[in-house]
Amino acid sequence: MPSLYLAATLLYSAYQAVWGVQVDPESAYTMNGLAMAAGYGSLKFDHPGTTTTLLVALIVRGWALVAGAGDILAFGLEHYDAITWAGRTGEALALTGALLAGGLIVGRTTQSAIAAMLFQAGAFVHSDSFHFQTVLAPESLMAAFALFGMAIVIKAALDARPPGTGLGVVSGVIFAVGFSTKYLYLPQALFAVCLLRNRRAFVAATIAGAIGFVGFSLIFNPGTITRGFGWLAQIATHKGNYGEGEPGFIDFGIFWSSMAAIVKAAPLVLAVYVVAAAVALAWCVRSRSWRDSVSLTLGAAVLIYAAHLVATSKHYAVHYMLLPWVLTGGVLVLVVVQVRRLVPAVPSAALSLLAGSLCVAISAGTLIEARGAALHSYRLNAIGARLSKAVVAAGPACANVSSMFVRAPENDMNHGWDMTVQLWGDKAMRDRFSAAYASVFRIPLLDHNGYTRVLKNNFRPDSYAKLAADYPCIVVRAPEALDAESSIGLLGLNPDHCLIEGIHVYTVGLACAKVGSSFLEQR
């Protein structure tokens, strides 16, 4: 299973250009890691993605050291895309390692190779989770920590002996790095109930988790402590995305429809958690005890799923369900164990065959969907790259301006800049980044920013009036038609306009049809 995952995710990654459809959020973490490697520390605290940023920073520093780079910032900008590819590969290796180590723990605990494979099938439970496990985003390392943590949970719940203090410390450390990776990891704290058979282990996990998170954050990303929780409070007290909109917790106008869409996206996963709740409750009623570790752990899993379901329905994005989705395999292992305890007459082979068939069906469906998504992205990215070549061929002397969502290979750094340096960097830092880019690339990086309504030249503000004075012609690519506000002054130059494969092209001093003809000639 780990080998299958590694092969599938690397192949999927090969079809997902880092400058293409998935530039958001990947570029933000590449740029943030580059800033950390250059000595500025982490500039993102909103997810917080500390481990993802640290991974990128280590890649940049290690590579620059081997290459003997003089200016680490210029070196990072020169190899920006390759750093993102390397980050993806590092995440894939980390998750593969978590699957392998976790599978060994589950297999030894249950004395069942089938149980180990059920646990590992969580990596394939949904195409959205598979996608975000592949790209450079906090979700990938969060999934790795969650899977390995789930293996520890299964061991603590099923071992004949009560969990030791060392196991509690390990659980706490895993929680600390998981929570440092993404705030959505917080509900995983409920799994501490698996340690209640040994109060020392429970206390050790609590102390290690709290001190580990605070210490790790203060060392690598202090903004997680000083700003991050304020950002979470802003989200919790406003109905819109990212703390926007009117005050309040939930907009019920979209809440229930979002929840229905989440359930529809993965109905079999919901069914697994419903069965988990049922068998946990059945054991408690039958034994007249609420202290059984397996039942408590299954109950915690159900509450974790419910917490993510509510949070995702409030702030809708299906991949926010990634954690309870990837844990589905581990929950299935505990469900099979609990059913065997409730109904000993049921052959274990039959239960394993049923659960295994479910996992195989879900995994096959996920890989088929992922293949379709990869091919679709590949086609879109090919159009963006082809149009970039067409612009250069049609107007080699023109100012070549692109935007974030036109899939231009030269533009991906700008999103990372906007999400990190632009927001949190000072003037000296911005000037250093701009100078570093100019020292590496001969052609200026011109960005038409749809979010900030600013035209940028090598990351610094510019204007179309100045471009018109400096260049004989201008070509601008935008994902949507521009209006007086979003054009940032371009429409005042009376540009020509055409639509090429869904991308809006505006030209000044050059016929737009020439770009279209050049696009048809490119192969």
Short mmCIF file of C-alpha atoms in Angstrom, two decimals:
data_model
loop_
_atom_site.label_atom_id
_atom_site.label_comp_id
_atom_site.label_asym_id
_atom_site.label_seq_id
_atom_site.Cartn_x
_atom_site.Cartn_y
_atom_site.Cartn_z
CA MET A 1 0.00 0.00 0.00
CA PRO A 2 2.75 2.56 0.76
CA SER A 3 4.48 1.69 -2.52
CA LEU A 4 1.21 2.10 -4.40
CA TYR A 5 0.64 5.47 -2.74
CA LEU A 6 4.15 6.74 -3.52
CA ALA A 7 3.96 5.68 -7.17
CA ALA A 8 0.45 7.13 -7.60
CA THR A 9 1.17 10.47 -5.95
CA LEU A 10 4.44 11.05 -7.82
CA LEU A 11 2.75 10.23 -11.12
CA TYR A 12 -0.15 12.53 -10.25
CA SER A 13 2.30 15.28 -9.29
CA ALA A 14 4.04 14.98 -12.65
CA TYR A 15 0.79 16.05 -14.34
CA GLN A 16 0.21 19.01 -11.99
CA ALA A 17 2.48 21.86 -13.12
CA VAL A 18 3.52 23.96 -10.12
CA TRP A 19 2.77 27.16 -12.07
CA GLY A 20 -0.60 25.92 -13.29
CA VAL A 21 -4.02 25.33 -11.82
CA GLN A 22 -2.63 24.64 -8.35
CA VAL A 23 -0.47 27.77 -7.98
CA ASP A 24 -2.78 28.65 -5.05
CA PRO A 25 -1.77 27.69 -2.36
CA GLU A 26 1.52 26.08 -3.37
CA SER A 27 3.35 29.26 -4.31
CA ALA A 28 2.56 30.82 -0.94
CA TYR A 29 4.39 28.02 0.90
CA THR A 30 7.31 28.00 -1.52
CA MET A 31 7.78 31.76 -1.08
CA ASN A 32 7.32 31.53 2.68
CA GLY A 33 9.91 28.75 2.90
CA LEU A 34 12.29 30.82 0.79
CA ALA A 35 11.81 33.79 3.12
CA MET A 36 12.55 31.56 6.13
CA ALA A 37 15.65 30.16 4.42
CA ALA A 38 16.82 33.72 3.73
CA GLY A 39 16.68 34.52 7.44
CA TYR A 40 13.33 36.30 7.74
CA GLY A 41 11.43 33.60 9.59
CA SER A 42 7.93 32.44 8.68
CA LEU A 43 5.54 35.06 7.29
CA LYS A 44 2.41 32.89 7.39
CA PHE A 45 0.44 32.12 10.52
CA ASP A 46 -3.07 31.66 9.14
CA HIS A 47 -3.17 27.86 8.83
CA PRO A 48 -0.32 27.95 10.11
CA GLY A 49 1.65 25.55 7.88
CA THR A 50 4.77 25.74 10.03
CA THR A 51 6.05 22.26 9.16
CA THR A 52 5.40 22.82 5.44
CA THR A 53 7.33 26.09 5.51
CA LEU A 54 10.15 24.44 7.47
CA LEU A 55 10.36 21.62 4.91
CA VAL A 56 10.77 24.12 2.06
CA ALA A 57 13.33 26.15 4.03
CA LEU A 58 15.41 23.02 4.67
CA ILE A 59 15.27 22.13 0.96
CA VAL A 60 16.41 25.62 -0.05
CA ARG A 61 19.20 25.82 2.53
CA GLY A 62 20.47 22.31 1.79
CA TRP A 63 20.42 22.79 -1.97
CA ALA A 64 22.05 26.24 -1.74
CA LEU A 65 24.78 24.81 0.50
CA VAL A 66 25.55 21.98 -1.92
CA ALA A 67 25.48 24.36 -4.90
CA GLY A 68 27.66 26.93 -3.13
CA ALA A 69 25.14 29.72 -3.82
CA GLY A 70 26.28 33.18 -2.81
CA ASP A 71 22.84 34.80 -2.49
CA ILE A 72 20.35 32.28 -1.15
CA LEU A 73 17.40 34.49 -2.11
CA ALA A 74 18.48 34.86 -5.73
CA PHE A 75 19.24 31.12 -5.82
CA GLY A 76 15.74 30.32 -4.50
CA LEU A 77 14.00 32.56 -7.03
CA GLU A 78 16.06 31.07 -9.86
CA HIS A 79 15.02 27.53 -8.88
CA TYR A 80 11.55 28.42 -7.61
CA ASP A 81 9.59 25.77 -9.50
CA ALA A 82 12.12 23.03 -8.77
CA ILE A 83 11.90 23.84 -5.06
CA THR A 84 8.12 23.33 -5.20
CA TRP A 85 8.59 19.98 -6.96
CA ALA A 86 11.11 18.97 -4.30
CA GLY A 87 8.70 20.02 -1.55
CA ARG A 88 5.97 17.85 -3.05
CA THR A 89 8.35 14.90 -3.18
CA GLY A 90 9.39 15.43 0.43
CA GLU A 91 5.75 15.42 1.51
CA ALA A 92 5.08 12.26 -0.51
CA LEU A 93 8.00 10.50 1.17
CA ALA A 94 6.81 11.64 4.62
CA LEU A 95 3.29 10.31 4.05
CA THR A 96 4.63 7.07 2.59
CA GLY A 97 6.78 6.67 5.69
CA ALA A 98 3.75 7.30 7.91
CA LEU A 99 1.78 4.64 6.02
CA LEU A 100 4.60 2.13 6.32
CA ALA A 101 5.37 2.75 10.00
CA GLY A 102 1.69 3.03 10.92
CA GLY A 103 0.86 -0.14 9.02
CA LEU A 104 3.58 -2.04 10.87
CA ILE A 105 2.27 -0.79 14.23
CA VAL A 106 -1.34 -1.70 13.40
CA GLY A 107 -0.33 -5.07 11.95
CA ARG A 108 1.67 -6.04 15.03
CA THR A 109 -1.00 -4.78 17.41
CA THR A 110 -3.83 -6.67 15.72
CA GLN A 111 -1.70 -9.58 14.47
CA SER A 112 -3.33 -9.00 11.08
CA ALA A 113 -1.81 -7.87 7.80
CA ILE A 114 -5.33 -7.21 6.52
CA ALA A 115 -5.92 -4.76 9.37
CA ALA A 116 -2.69 -2.97 8.44
CA MET A 117 -3.89 -2.63 4.84
CA LEU A 118 -7.30 -1.37 5.99
CA PHE A 119 -5.52 1.31 8.00
CA GLN A 120 -3.34 2.31 5.04
CA ALA A 121 -6.32 2.55 2.67
CA GLY A 122 -7.20 5.88 4.33
CA ALA A 123 -4.70 7.59 2.03
CA PHE A 124 -6.95 6.71 -0.93
CA VAL A 125 -10.37 7.42 0.55
CA HIS A 126 -11.27 10.47 -1.57
CA SER A 127 -9.89 12.20 -4.67
CA ASP A 128 -9.83 15.63 -3.00
CA SER A 129 -7.82 14.33 -0.06
CA PHE A 130 -5.48 12.51 -2.47
CA HIS A 131 -4.97 15.76 -4.38
CA PHE A 132 -4.13 17.84 -1.31
CA GLN A 133 -1.86 15.09 -0.02
CA THR A 134 0.13 15.51 -3.25
CA VAL A 135 0.50 19.29 -3.68
CA LEU A 136 2.69 21.54 -1.54
CA ALA A 137 0.16 22.51 1.12
CA PRO A 138 -0.20 21.89 4.89
CA GLU A 139 -2.78 19.16 4.31
CA SER A 140 -0.15 16.68 3.15
CA LEU A 141 2.03 16.70 6.27
CA MET A 142 -1.10 17.01 8.41
CA ALA A 143 -2.35 13.76 6.86
CA ALA A 144 1.03 12.10 7.53
CA PHE A 145 0.97 13.10 11.21
CA ALA A 146 -2.69 12.09 11.54
CA LEU A 147 -2.12 8.65 10.03
CA PHE A 148 0.88 7.89 12.21
CA GLY A 149 -0.99 9.28 15.21
CA MET A 150 -3.95 7.04 14.42
CA ALA A 151 -1.66 4.01 14.46
CA ILE A 152 -0.52 5.00 17.96
CA VAL A 153 -4.16 5.43 18.98
CA ILE A 154 -5.03 1.93 17.74
CA LYS A 155 -2.07 0.48 19.63
CA ALA A 156 -3.07 2.28 22.85
CA ALA A 157 -6.71 1.19 22.52
CA LEU A 158 -6.12 -2.47 21.62
CA ASP A 159 -2.99 -3.48 23.51
CA ALA A 160 -3.61 -5.89 26.37
CA ARG A 161 -1.33 -3.78 28.56
CA PRO A 162 -2.23 -0.18 29.44
CA PRO A 163 -0.33 2.42 27.38
CA GLY A 164 2.99 3.49 28.88
CA THR A 165 4.16 7.02 29.65
CA GLY A 166 6.49 6.92 26.65
CA LEU A 167 3.55 6.25 24.35
CA GLY A 168 1.78 9.23 25.89
CA VAL A 169 4.77 11.47 25.17
CA VAL A 170 4.89 10.25 21.57
CA SER A 171 1.16 10.95 21.18
CA GLY A 172 1.62 14.46 22.55
CA VAL A 173 4.54 15.24 20.25
CA ILE A 174 2.58 14.01 17.21
CA PHE A 175 -0.31 16.26 18.20
CA ALA A 176 2.07 19.22 18.63
CA VAL A 177 3.55 18.97 15.14
CA GLY A 178 0.14 18.16 13.63
CA PHE A 179 -1.47 21.21 15.22
CA SER A 180 1.52 23.29 14.10
CA THR A 181 0.82 22.11 10.57
CA LYS A 182 -2.84 23.13 10.44
CA TYR A 183 -5.30 24.39 13.03
CA LEU A 184 -7.84 21.82 11.79
CA TYR A 185 -5.77 19.23 13.64
CA LEU A 186 -7.13 20.47 16.99
CA PRO A 187 -10.06 17.98 17.26
CA GLN A 188 -7.49 15.16 17.19
CA ALA A 189 -6.88 15.99 20.86
CA LEU A 190 -10.02 13.95 21.59
CA PHE A 191 -8.08 10.78 20.77
CA ALA A 192 -6.32 11.22 24.11
CA VAL A 193 -9.16 9.13 25.57
CA CYS A 194 -7.32 6.03 24.33
CA LEU A 195 -4.71 6.75 27.03
CA LEU A 196 -7.11 6.91 29.97
CA ARG A 197 -6.20 3.38 31.10
CA ASN A 198 -2.99 4.95 32.38
CA ARG A 199 -3.39 8.42 33.87
CA ARG A 200 0.34 9.06 33.67
CA ALA A 201 0.28 8.43 29.93
CA PHE A 202 -2.70 10.79 29.58
CA VAL A 203 -0.98 13.53 31.58
CA ALA A 204 2.28 13.00 29.68
CA ALA A 205 0.46 13.37 26.36
CA THR A 206 -1.27 16.56 27.53
CA ILE A 207 1.95 18.16 28.75
CA ALA A 208 4.00 17.06 25.73
CA GLY A 209 1.31 18.28 23.33
CA ALA A 210 0.94 21.71 24.94
CA ILE A 211 4.64 22.39 25.51
CA GLY A 212 5.58 20.89 22.15
CA PHE A 213 3.14 23.08 20.21
CA VAL A 214 4.07 26.29 22.03
CA GLY A 215 7.81 25.60 21.89
CA PHE A 216 7.82 24.52 18.24
CA SER A 217 5.74 27.55 17.25
CA LEU A 218 7.80 30.07 19.20
CA ILE A 219 10.99 28.77 17.61
CA PHE A 220 9.84 28.47 13.98
CA ASN A 221 6.66 30.56 13.65
CA PRO A 222 5.86 32.91 16.57
CA GLY A 223 2.97 34.43 14.61
CA THR A 224 1.07 31.21 15.26
CA ILE A 225 0.85 32.22 18.93
CA THR A 226 0.73 36.02 18.65
CA ARG A 227 -1.61 36.34 15.65
CA GLY A 228 -2.98 32.96 14.64
CA PHE A 229 -5.51 32.48 17.40
CA GLY A 230 -6.82 36.00 16.84
CA TRP A 231 -7.37 35.04 13.20
CA LEU A 232 -9.26 31.93 14.33
CA ALA A 233 -11.44 34.08 16.60
CA GLN A 234 -12.17 36.36 13.65
CA ILE A 235 -13.31 33.36 11.59
CA ALA A 236 -15.44 32.00 14.43
CA THR A 237 -17.23 35.32 14.98
CA HIS A 238 -18.04 36.15 11.35
CA LYS A 239 -20.22 34.33 8.85
CA GLY A 240 -18.08 34.85 5.74
CA ASN A 241 -14.92 33.10 4.64
CA TYR A 242 -11.68 33.99 6.41
CA GLY A 243 -13.40 36.18 9.00
CA GLU A 244 -15.29 38.29 6.48
CA GLY A 245 -18.98 39.12 6.31
CA GLU A 246 -21.43 40.05 9.03
CA PRO A 247 -20.89 39.11 12.69
CA GLY A 248 -22.12 35.67 13.71
CA PHE A 249 -21.03 32.06 13.77
CA ILE A 250 -22.97 30.38 10.97
CA ASP A 251 -24.77 31.53 7.85
CA PHE A 252 -27.61 29.02 7.79
CA GLY A 253 -28.40 30.09 4.24
CA ILE A 254 -25.43 28.02 3.07
CA PHE A 255 -24.69 25.83 6.09
CA TRP A 256 -27.15 23.00 5.43
CA SER A 257 -26.58 22.94 1.67
CA SER A 258 -22.81 22.79 2.29
CA MET A 259 -23.28 19.92 4.73
CA ALA A 260 -25.40 18.05 2.19
CA ALA A 261 -22.69 18.53 -0.44
CA ILE A 262 -20.03 17.19 1.94
CA VAL A 263 -22.10 14.11 2.76
CA LYS A 264 -22.80 13.55 -0.93
CA ALA A 265 -19.08 13.81 -1.72
CA ALA A 266 -18.23 10.84 0.53
CA PRO A 267 -21.35 8.96 1.67
CA LEU A 268 -19.48 5.73 2.44
CA VAL A 269 -17.19 7.58 4.83
CA LEU A 270 -20.21 8.93 6.69
CA ALA A 271 -21.58 5.38 6.82
CA VAL A 272 -18.34 4.14 8.44
CA TYR A 273 -18.59 6.77 11.18
CA VAL A 274 -22.29 6.04 11.75
CA VAL A 275 -21.48 2.34 12.18
CA ALA A 276 -18.61 3.31 14.50
CA ALA A 277 -21.01 5.26 16.69
CA ALA A 278 -23.50 2.38 16.69
CA VAL A 279 -21.03 -0.36 17.70
CA ALA A 280 -19.44 1.84 20.37
CA LEU A 281 -22.84 2.58 21.89
CA ALA A 282 -23.91 -1.07 21.61
CA TRP A 283 -20.85 -2.22 23.57
CA CYS A 284 -21.39 0.38 26.29
CA VAL A 285 -25.05 -0.61 26.68
CA ARG A 286 -24.24 -4.30 26.68
CA SER A 287 -21.36 -4.06 29.16
CA ARG A 288 -22.97 -1.24 31.16
CA SER A 289 -19.60 0.46 31.18
CA TRP A 290 -18.48 3.69 29.52
CA ARG A 291 -14.79 3.14 30.20
CA ASP A 292 -13.94 0.67 27.45
CA SER A 293 -10.95 2.06 25.52
CA VAL A 294 -12.13 0.86 22.10
CA SER A 295 -15.59 2.37 22.57
CA LEU A 296 -14.12 5.63 23.87
CA THR A 297 -11.77 5.81 20.90
CA LEU A 298 -14.56 5.16 18.40
CA GLY A 299 -16.67 7.79 20.14
CA ALA A 300 -13.79 10.26 19.86
CA ALA A 301 -13.48 9.48 16.14
CA VAL A 302 -17.18 10.18 15.61
CA LEU A 303 -16.92 13.50 17.46
CA ILE A 304 -13.88 14.44 15.37
CA TYR A 305 -15.83 13.74 12.21
CA ALA A 306 -18.76 15.80 13.50
CA ALA A 307 -16.49 18.72 14.41
CA HIS A 308 -14.95 18.77 10.93
CA LEU A 309 -18.37 18.44 9.32
CA VAL A 310 -19.68 21.50 11.18
CA ALA A 311 -16.52 23.55 10.61
CA THR A 312 -16.40 22.69 6.91
CA SER A 313 -20.10 23.40 6.44
CA LYS A 314 -19.53 26.85 7.96
CA HIS A 315 -16.38 27.63 5.95
CA TYR A 316 -17.01 25.50 2.90
CA ALA A 317 -14.19 23.75 1.05
CA VAL A 318 -14.58 19.98 0.69
CA HIS A 319 -10.89 19.23 1.33
CA TYR A 320 -11.22 20.56 4.90
CA MET A 321 -12.69 17.10 5.59
CA LEU A 322 -9.32 15.55 4.79
CA LEU A 323 -8.49 14.51 8.36
CA PRO A 324 -11.57 12.40 9.16
CA TRP A 325 -11.41 11.02 5.62
CA VAL A 326 -7.82 9.74 5.86
CA LEU A 327 -8.59 8.26 9.29
CA THR A 328 -11.42 6.16 7.86
CA GLY A 329 -9.16 3.11 7.46
CA GLY A 330 -8.08 3.25 11.10
CA VAL A 331 -11.68 3.66 12.23
CA LEU A 332 -12.63 0.62 10.15
CA VAL A 333 -10.00 -1.43 11.96
CA LEU A 334 -11.54 -0.52 15.32
CA VAL A 335 -15.06 -1.17 14.00
CA VAL A 336 -14.09 -4.69 12.88
CA VAL A 337 -12.52 -5.36 16.28
CA GLN A 338 -15.61 -4.10 18.10
CA VAL A 339 -18.02 -6.13 15.95
CA ARG A 340 -15.95 -9.24 16.68
CA ARG A 341 -16.26 -8.50 20.39
CA LEU A 342 -20.00 -7.96 20.13
CA VAL A 343 -20.70 -10.97 17.90
CA PRO A 344 -17.88 -13.53 18.34
CA ALA A 345 -19.69 -15.99 16.07
CA VAL A 346 -19.09 -13.78 13.03
CA PRO A 347 -15.96 -15.08 11.23
CA SER A 348 -13.16 -12.52 11.32
CA ALA A 349 -12.32 -13.39 7.73
CA ALA A 350 -15.83 -12.37 6.63
CA LEU A 351 -15.58 -9.02 8.40
CA SER A 352 -12.13 -8.37 6.97
CA LEU A 353 -13.32 -9.32 3.49
CA LEU A 354 -16.27 -6.93 3.75
CA ALA A 355 -14.18 -4.02 5.05
CA GLY A 356 -11.38 -4.77 2.60
CA SER A 357 -13.80 -4.84 -0.35
CA LEU A 358 -15.15 -1.45 0.73
CA CYS A 359 -11.63 0.00 0.87
CA VAL A 360 -10.69 -1.47 -2.51
CA ALA A 361 -13.81 -0.01 -4.12
CA ILE A 362 -13.21 3.44 -2.61
CA SER A 363 -9.49 3.41 -3.45
CA ALA A 364 -10.09 2.36 -7.04
CA GLY A 365 -12.68 5.10 -7.46
CA THR A 366 -10.29 7.67 -6.00
CA LEU A 367 -7.44 6.72 -8.32
CA ILE A 368 -9.75 6.80 -11.35
CA GLU A 369 -11.01 10.27 -10.39
CA ALA A 370 -7.46 11.45 -9.70
CA ARG A 371 -6.37 10.29 -13.14
CA GLY A 372 -9.19 12.26 -14.77
CA ALA A 373 -8.35 15.37 -12.73
CA ALA A 374 -4.65 15.09 -13.59
CA LEU A 375 -5.35 14.86 -17.31
CA HIS A 376 -7.75 17.80 -17.12
CA SER A 377 -5.17 19.95 -15.32
CA TYR A 378 -2.51 18.87 -17.78
CA ARG A 379 -4.64 20.09 -20.71
CA LEU A 380 -5.39 23.44 -19.05
CA ASN A 381 -1.76 23.99 -18.12
CA ALA A 382 -0.65 23.14 -21.65
CA ILE A 383 -2.93 25.90 -22.96
CA GLY A 384 -1.42 28.40 -20.52
CA ALA A 385 2.15 27.46 -21.48
CA ARG A 386 1.32 27.56 -25.17
CA LEU A 387 -0.22 31.02 -24.84
CA SER A 388 2.89 32.26 -23.04
CA LYS A 389 5.01 31.20 -26.00
CA ALA A 390 2.52 32.80 -28.39
CA VAL A 391 2.71 36.16 -26.61
CA VAL A 392 6.51 36.21 -26.80
CA ALA A 393 6.49 35.16 -30.47
CA ALA A 394 3.85 37.74 -31.46
CA GLY A 395 5.39 40.65 -29.56
CA PRO A 396 8.97 39.95 -28.48
CA ALA A 397 9.52 43.62 -27.63
CA CYS A 398 6.20 44.03 -25.81
CA ALA A 399 5.63 44.33 -22.07
CA ASN A 400 4.39 40.83 -21.22
CA VAL A 401 1.85 41.12 -18.37
CA SER A 402 0.09 38.07 -16.92
CA SER A 403 -2.23 37.26 -14.03
CA MET A 404 -2.52 34.52 -11.44
CA PHE A 405 -5.22 32.36 -13.00
CA VAL A 406 -4.04 32.33 -16.63
CA ARG A 407 -1.57 29.49 -15.92
CA ALA A 408 1.45 31.42 -17.16
CA PRO A 409 4.69 29.57 -16.29
CA GLU A 410 6.47 32.85 -15.53
CA ASN A 411 3.85 34.20 -13.12
CA ASP A 412 3.64 31.74 -10.22
CA MET A 413 6.00 33.65 -7.93
CA ASN A 414 3.57 36.55 -7.70
CA HIS A 415 0.95 34.63 -5.75
CA GLY A 416 3.55 33.57 -3.21
CA TRP A 417 4.71 37.18 -2.94
CA ASP A 418 1.15 38.45 -2.40
CA MET A 419 0.45 35.93 0.38
CA THR A 420 3.70 36.50 2.29
CA VAL A 421 6.13 39.34 1.58
CA GLN A 422 3.49 41.79 0.34
CA LEU A 423 1.39 41.28 3.47
CA TRP A 424 4.05 40.99 6.18
CA GLY A 425 7.39 42.13 4.77
CA ASP A 426 8.90 45.59 5.30
CA LYS A 427 10.30 47.88 2.57
CA ALA A 428 13.87 46.64 2.92
CA MET A 429 12.71 43.04 2.52
CA ARG A 430 10.60 43.86 -0.53
CA ASP A 431 13.45 45.76 -2.15
CA ARG A 432 15.79 42.82 -1.52
CA PHE A 433 13.41 40.37 -3.18
CA SER A 434 12.96 42.70 -6.16
CA ALA A 435 16.70 43.18 -6.58
CA ALA A 436 17.31 39.42 -6.26
CA TYR A 437 14.81 38.71 -9.04
CA ALA A 438 16.38 41.33 -11.32
CA SER A 439 19.83 39.83 -10.71
CA VAL A 440 18.71 36.43 -11.97
CA PHE A 441 16.18 37.13 -14.74
CA ARG A 442 16.71 39.48 -17.68
CA ILE A 443 13.02 39.89 -18.52
CA PRO A 444 10.94 41.79 -15.91
CA LEU A 445 8.14 39.96 -14.10
CA LEU A 446 4.97 41.94 -14.80
CA ASP A 447 1.86 40.96 -12.85
CA HIS A 448 -1.69 42.26 -13.19
CA ASN A 449 -2.97 41.52 -9.69
CA GLY A 450 -6.72 40.97 -9.51
CA TYR A 451 -6.78 40.88 -5.69
CA THR A 452 -4.84 44.02 -4.75
CA ARG A 453 -5.64 45.97 -7.94
CA VAL A 454 -1.93 46.72 -8.38
CA LEU A 455 0.30 46.31 -11.42
CA LYS A 456 3.68 44.92 -10.29
CA ASN A 457 7.07 45.02 -11.96
CA ASN A 458 9.55 42.64 -10.31
CA PHE A 459 7.27 42.64 -7.23
CA ARG A 460 7.20 46.47 -7.01
CA PRO A 461 4.23 48.73 -7.90
CA ASP A 462 4.11 50.10 -11.46
CA SER A 463 1.54 51.62 -13.82
CA TYR A 464 0.29 51.03 -17.34
CA ALA A 465 1.04 54.64 -18.22
CA LYS A 466 4.71 54.01 -17.42
CA LEU A 467 4.72 50.72 -19.33
CA ALA A 468 3.26 52.49 -22.37
CA ALA A 469 6.11 54.98 -22.20
CA ASP A 470 8.78 52.31 -21.76
CA TYR A 471 7.59 49.69 -24.27
CA PRO A 472 6.38 49.90 -27.88
CA CYS A 473 3.49 47.55 -27.08
CA ILE A 474 1.76 45.81 -24.16
CA VAL A 475 0.13 42.37 -23.94
CA VAL A 476 -1.99 41.54 -20.89
CA ARG A 477 -3.55 38.18 -20.02
CA ALA A 478 -6.44 38.07 -17.54
CA PRO A 479 -8.73 35.23 -16.38
CA GLU A 480 -11.85 37.43 -16.65
CA ALA A 481 -12.98 40.44 -18.64
CA LEU A 482 -11.63 43.67 -17.14
CA ASP A 483 -13.74 46.63 -16.09
CA ALA A 484 -12.81 50.16 -15.08
CA GLU A 485 -11.78 49.06 -11.59
CA SER A 486 -10.11 45.74 -12.30
CA SER A 487 -8.17 47.03 -15.33
CA ILE A 488 -5.85 49.11 -13.06
CA GLY A 489 -5.75 51.82 -15.74
CA LEU A 490 -5.31 49.54 -18.75
CA LEU A 491 -8.66 50.41 -20.32
CA GLY A 492 -7.61 54.05 -20.39
CA LEU A 493 -5.13 53.06 -23.13
CA ASN A 494 -7.99 51.78 -25.36
CA PRO A 495 -6.58 48.24 -25.76
CA ASP A 496 -7.59 45.69 -28.35
CA HIS A 497 -9.29 42.62 -26.84
CA CYS A 498 -9.78 38.98 -27.79
CA LEU A 499 -10.53 35.68 -26.08
CA ILE A 500 -8.10 32.79 -26.54
CA GLU A 501 -9.10 29.42 -25.05
CA GLY A 502 -11.04 31.12 -22.25
CA ILE A 503 -8.23 33.58 -21.42
CA HIS A 504 -8.84 37.29 -22.01
CA VAL A 505 -6.02 38.96 -23.93
CA TYR A 506 -5.65 42.75 -24.11
CA THR A 507 -3.09 44.42 -26.35
CA VAL A 508 -1.85 48.00 -26.80
CA GLY A 509 0.21 48.82 -29.89
CA LEU A 510 -0.28 45.30 -31.24
CA ALA A 511 -3.25 43.61 -32.86
CA CYS A 512 -4.77 41.03 -30.54
CA ALA A 513 -5.43 38.84 -33.58
CA LYS A 514 -1.67 38.52 -34.02
CA VAL A 515 -1.43 36.84 -30.62
CA GLY A 516 -4.29 34.54 -31.62
CA SER A 517 -2.55 33.59 -34.85
CA SER A 518 0.68 32.98 -32.99
CA PHE A 519 -1.20 30.71 -30.55
CA LEU A 520 -2.49 28.58 -33.43
CA GLU A 521 1.05 28.24 -34.76
CA GLN A 522 2.46 27.05 -31.42
CA ARG A 523 2.69 23.34 -30.78
#
